[in-house]
Short mmCIF file of C-alpha atoms in Angstrom, two decimals:
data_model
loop_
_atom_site.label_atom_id
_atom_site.label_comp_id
_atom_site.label_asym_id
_atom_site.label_seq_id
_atom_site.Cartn_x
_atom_site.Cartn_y
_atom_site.Cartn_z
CA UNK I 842 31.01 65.85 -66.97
CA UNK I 843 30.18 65.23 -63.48
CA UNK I 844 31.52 66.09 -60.18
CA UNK I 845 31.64 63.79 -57.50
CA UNK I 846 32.54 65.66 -54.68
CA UNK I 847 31.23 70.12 -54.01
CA UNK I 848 33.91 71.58 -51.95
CA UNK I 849 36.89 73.12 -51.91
CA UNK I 850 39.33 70.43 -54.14
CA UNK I 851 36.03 70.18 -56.47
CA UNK I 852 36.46 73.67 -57.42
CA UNK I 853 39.70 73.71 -58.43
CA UNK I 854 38.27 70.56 -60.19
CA UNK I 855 35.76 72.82 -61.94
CA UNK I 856 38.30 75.23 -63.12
CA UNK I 857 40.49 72.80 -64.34
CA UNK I 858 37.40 70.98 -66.53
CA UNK I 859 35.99 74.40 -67.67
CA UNK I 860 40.08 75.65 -69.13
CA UNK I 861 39.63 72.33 -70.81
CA UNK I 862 36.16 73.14 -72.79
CA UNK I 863 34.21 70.67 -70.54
CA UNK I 864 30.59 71.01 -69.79
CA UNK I 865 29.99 70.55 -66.25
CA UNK I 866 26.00 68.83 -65.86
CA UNK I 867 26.33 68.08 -61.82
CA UNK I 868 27.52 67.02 -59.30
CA UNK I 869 27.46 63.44 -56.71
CA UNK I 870 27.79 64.01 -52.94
CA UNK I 871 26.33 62.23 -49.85
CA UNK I 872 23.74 65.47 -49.92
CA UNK I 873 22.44 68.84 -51.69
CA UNK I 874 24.75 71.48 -50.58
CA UNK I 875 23.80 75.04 -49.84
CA UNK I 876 26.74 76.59 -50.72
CA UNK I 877 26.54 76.07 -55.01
CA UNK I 878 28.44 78.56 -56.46
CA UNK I 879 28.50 77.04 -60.16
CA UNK I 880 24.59 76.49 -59.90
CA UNK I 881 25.26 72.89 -60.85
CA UNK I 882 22.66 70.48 -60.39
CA UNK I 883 22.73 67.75 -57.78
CA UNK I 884 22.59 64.20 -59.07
CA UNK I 885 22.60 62.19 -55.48
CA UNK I 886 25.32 60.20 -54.12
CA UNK I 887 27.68 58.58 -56.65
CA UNK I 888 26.19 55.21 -55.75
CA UNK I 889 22.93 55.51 -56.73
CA UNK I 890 20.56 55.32 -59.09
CA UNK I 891 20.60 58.85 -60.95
CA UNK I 892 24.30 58.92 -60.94
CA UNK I 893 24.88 55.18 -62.21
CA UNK I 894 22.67 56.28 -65.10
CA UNK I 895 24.54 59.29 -65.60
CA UNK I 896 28.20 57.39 -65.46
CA UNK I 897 26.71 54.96 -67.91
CA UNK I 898 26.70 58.43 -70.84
CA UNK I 899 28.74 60.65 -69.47
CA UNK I 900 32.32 61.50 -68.10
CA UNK I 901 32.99 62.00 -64.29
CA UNK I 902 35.88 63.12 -62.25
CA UNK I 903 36.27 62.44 -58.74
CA UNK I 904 36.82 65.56 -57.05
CA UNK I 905 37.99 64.66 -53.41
CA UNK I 906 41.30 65.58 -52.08
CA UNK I 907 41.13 63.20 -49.34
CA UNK I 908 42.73 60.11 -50.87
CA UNK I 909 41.47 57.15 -48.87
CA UNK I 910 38.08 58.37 -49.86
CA UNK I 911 39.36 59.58 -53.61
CA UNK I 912 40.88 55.54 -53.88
CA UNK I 913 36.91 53.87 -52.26
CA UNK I 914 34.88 55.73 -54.25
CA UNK I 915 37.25 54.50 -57.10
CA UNK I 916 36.91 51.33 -56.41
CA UNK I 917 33.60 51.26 -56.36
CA UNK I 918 32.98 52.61 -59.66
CA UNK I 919 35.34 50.79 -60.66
CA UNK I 920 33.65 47.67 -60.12
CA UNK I 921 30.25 48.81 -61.75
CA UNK I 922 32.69 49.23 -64.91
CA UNK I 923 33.53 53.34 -64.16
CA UNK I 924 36.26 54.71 -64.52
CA UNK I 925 36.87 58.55 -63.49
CA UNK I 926 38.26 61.04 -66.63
CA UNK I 927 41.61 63.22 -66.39
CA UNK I 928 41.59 67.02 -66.16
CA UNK I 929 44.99 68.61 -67.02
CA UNK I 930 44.75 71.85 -67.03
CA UNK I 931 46.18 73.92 -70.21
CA UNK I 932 48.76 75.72 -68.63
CA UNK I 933 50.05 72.75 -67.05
CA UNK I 934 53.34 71.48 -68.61
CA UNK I 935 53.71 67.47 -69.25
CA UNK I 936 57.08 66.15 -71.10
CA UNK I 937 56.33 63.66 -73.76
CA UNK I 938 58.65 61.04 -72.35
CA UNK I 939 56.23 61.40 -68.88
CA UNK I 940 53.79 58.73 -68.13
CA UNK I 941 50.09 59.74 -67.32
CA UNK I 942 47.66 57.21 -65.41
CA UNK I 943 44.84 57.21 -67.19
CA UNK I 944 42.18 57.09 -64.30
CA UNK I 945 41.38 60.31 -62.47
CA UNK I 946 44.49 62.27 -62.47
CA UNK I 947 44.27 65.84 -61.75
CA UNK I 948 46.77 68.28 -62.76
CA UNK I 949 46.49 71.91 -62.10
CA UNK I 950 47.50 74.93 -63.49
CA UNK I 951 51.30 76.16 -63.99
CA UNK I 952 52.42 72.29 -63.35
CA UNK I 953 55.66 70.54 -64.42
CA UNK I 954 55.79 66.99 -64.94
CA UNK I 955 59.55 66.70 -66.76
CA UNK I 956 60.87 63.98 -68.21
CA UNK I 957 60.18 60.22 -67.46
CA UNK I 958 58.58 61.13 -64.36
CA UNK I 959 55.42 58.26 -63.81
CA UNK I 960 52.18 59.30 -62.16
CA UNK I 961 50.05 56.94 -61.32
CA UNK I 962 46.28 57.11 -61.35
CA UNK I 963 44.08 59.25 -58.74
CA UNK I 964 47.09 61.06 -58.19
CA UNK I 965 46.33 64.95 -57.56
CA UNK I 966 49.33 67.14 -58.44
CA UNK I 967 47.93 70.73 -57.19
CA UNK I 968 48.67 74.25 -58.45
CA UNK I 969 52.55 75.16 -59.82
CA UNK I 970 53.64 71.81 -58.45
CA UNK I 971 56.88 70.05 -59.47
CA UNK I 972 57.37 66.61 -60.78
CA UNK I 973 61.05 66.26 -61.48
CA UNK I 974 62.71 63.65 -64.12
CA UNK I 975 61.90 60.14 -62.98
CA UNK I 976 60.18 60.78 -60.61
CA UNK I 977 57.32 58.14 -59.57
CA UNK I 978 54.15 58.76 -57.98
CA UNK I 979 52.02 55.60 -57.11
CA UNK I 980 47.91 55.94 -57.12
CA UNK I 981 46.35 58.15 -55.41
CA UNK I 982 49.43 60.34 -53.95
CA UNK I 983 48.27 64.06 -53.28
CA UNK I 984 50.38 66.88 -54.07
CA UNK I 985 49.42 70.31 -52.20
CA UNK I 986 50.33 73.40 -53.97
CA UNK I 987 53.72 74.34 -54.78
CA UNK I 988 55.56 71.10 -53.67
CA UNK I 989 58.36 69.93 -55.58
CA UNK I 990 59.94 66.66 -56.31
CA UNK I 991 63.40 67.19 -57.39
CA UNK I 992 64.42 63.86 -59.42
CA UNK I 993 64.03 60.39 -59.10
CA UNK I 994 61.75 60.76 -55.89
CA UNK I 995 59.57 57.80 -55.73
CA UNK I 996 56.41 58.58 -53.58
CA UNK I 997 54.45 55.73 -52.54
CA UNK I 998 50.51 54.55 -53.18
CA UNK I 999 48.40 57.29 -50.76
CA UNK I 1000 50.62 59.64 -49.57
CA UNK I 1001 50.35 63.44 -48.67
CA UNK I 1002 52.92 66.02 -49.77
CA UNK I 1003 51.90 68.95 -47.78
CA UNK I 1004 51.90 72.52 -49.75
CA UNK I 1005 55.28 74.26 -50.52
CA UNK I 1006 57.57 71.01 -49.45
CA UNK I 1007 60.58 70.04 -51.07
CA UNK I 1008 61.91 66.34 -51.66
CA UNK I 1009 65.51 65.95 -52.46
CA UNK I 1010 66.96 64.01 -55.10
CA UNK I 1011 66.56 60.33 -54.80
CA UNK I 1012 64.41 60.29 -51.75
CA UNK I 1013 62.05 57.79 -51.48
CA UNK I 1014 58.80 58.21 -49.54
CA UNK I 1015 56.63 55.37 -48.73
CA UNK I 1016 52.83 54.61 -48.90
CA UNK I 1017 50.55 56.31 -46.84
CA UNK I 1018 52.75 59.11 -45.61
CA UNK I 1019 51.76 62.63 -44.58
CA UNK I 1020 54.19 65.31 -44.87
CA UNK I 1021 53.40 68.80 -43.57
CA UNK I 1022 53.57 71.80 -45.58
CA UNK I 1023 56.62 73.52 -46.03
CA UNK I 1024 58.96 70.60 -45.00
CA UNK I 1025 62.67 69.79 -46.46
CA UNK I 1026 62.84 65.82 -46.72
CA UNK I 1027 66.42 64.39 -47.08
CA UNK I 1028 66.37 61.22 -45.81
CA UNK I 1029 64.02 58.39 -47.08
CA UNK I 1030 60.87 57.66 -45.00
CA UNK I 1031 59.24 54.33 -44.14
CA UNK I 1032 55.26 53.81 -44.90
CA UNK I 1033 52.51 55.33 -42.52
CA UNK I 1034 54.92 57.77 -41.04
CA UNK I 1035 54.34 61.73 -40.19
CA UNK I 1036 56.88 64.30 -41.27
CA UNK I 1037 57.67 67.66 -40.72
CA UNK I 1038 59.97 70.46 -40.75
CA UNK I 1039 63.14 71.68 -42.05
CA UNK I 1040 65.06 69.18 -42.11
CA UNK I 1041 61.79 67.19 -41.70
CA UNK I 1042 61.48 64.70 -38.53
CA UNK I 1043 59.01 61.88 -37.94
CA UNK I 1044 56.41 62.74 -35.24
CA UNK I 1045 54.48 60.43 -33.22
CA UNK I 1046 50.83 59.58 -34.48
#
């Protein structure tokens, strides 16, 4: 497998892909970084040459928590004929009755996804996060660590649930939202917006 992306969300990435039994042959980013802790080679930028050959035999994960970046890079790969891998790590638990995208999903250790919850793909759902029954996460939606959806939350395409926040029943979120950690949402919030606190409030951009 490759990496595309060396930093922080890539080495949770790493973890997750080495639980799983994966061999990890290198990794894509704009440039060689100093800082390698897993000794992995460097195989260029994800667009070129060395790493299109690569893609071609072998699987890759996209390993950026930013998710405007997470969704381009996506895209296009996507359009060469791409398409990133899942990691899910071991320890994670996933209800039969849940829906997985099958694109670049990451889901990290001690995670619940319960029953007919829908995650879409690129969608990062971070360390002992909860994904409550029905619950619906569009693409590339980011949870931090230790948020938690309580059911039917529906979370819209390329938002940001901030670490430790909790969404109450039936809330729905909208795309493109950024909620800060440790917030209580109780009241549904429009697209684009900025939330925070308990109870959260919007704040200007």
């Amino acid at each position: 497998m490759i990496l595309i992306g060396y930093s922080g969300h890539a080495f949770v990435a790493y973890s997750i892909a080495m639980a799983m039994g994966k061999t990890i042959a290198g990794y894509c980013d704009n440039e060689e970084k100093e800082f390698n802790p897993f000794s992995l080679e460097y195989a260029g930028p994800e667009s070129g040459e060395k790493a299109i050959s690569l893609f071609a035999v072998q699987e890759f994960f996209i390993a950026i928590g930013n998710n405007p970046t997470r969704k381009k890079i996506a895209e296009m790969l996507a359009g060469k004929g791409f398409y990133a891998a899942n990691l899910i790590h071991p320890t994670a638990v996933v209800c039969p009755t849940a829906s997985i995208g099958i694109h670049g999903v990451m889901i990290g250790s001690q995670v619940s996804v319960n029953a007919l919850a829908m995650i879409g793909n690129g969608v990062i759902c971070n360390t002992s996060s909860v994904i409550e029954h029905e619950c619906i996460l569009g693409d590339y939606v980011h949870l931090a660590p230790g948020a938690v959806l309580c059911g039917n939350v529906t979370v819209g395409e390329g938002s940001f649930i901030g670490a430790g926040s909790v969404i109450r029943q039936g809330i729905s979120i909208g795309k493109n939202v950024t909620i800060g950690a440790g917030s209580v949402v109780v009241k549904n919030i429009a697209d684009n917006e900025i939330v925070a606190g308990n109870p959260a409030r919007t704040f200007s951009k």
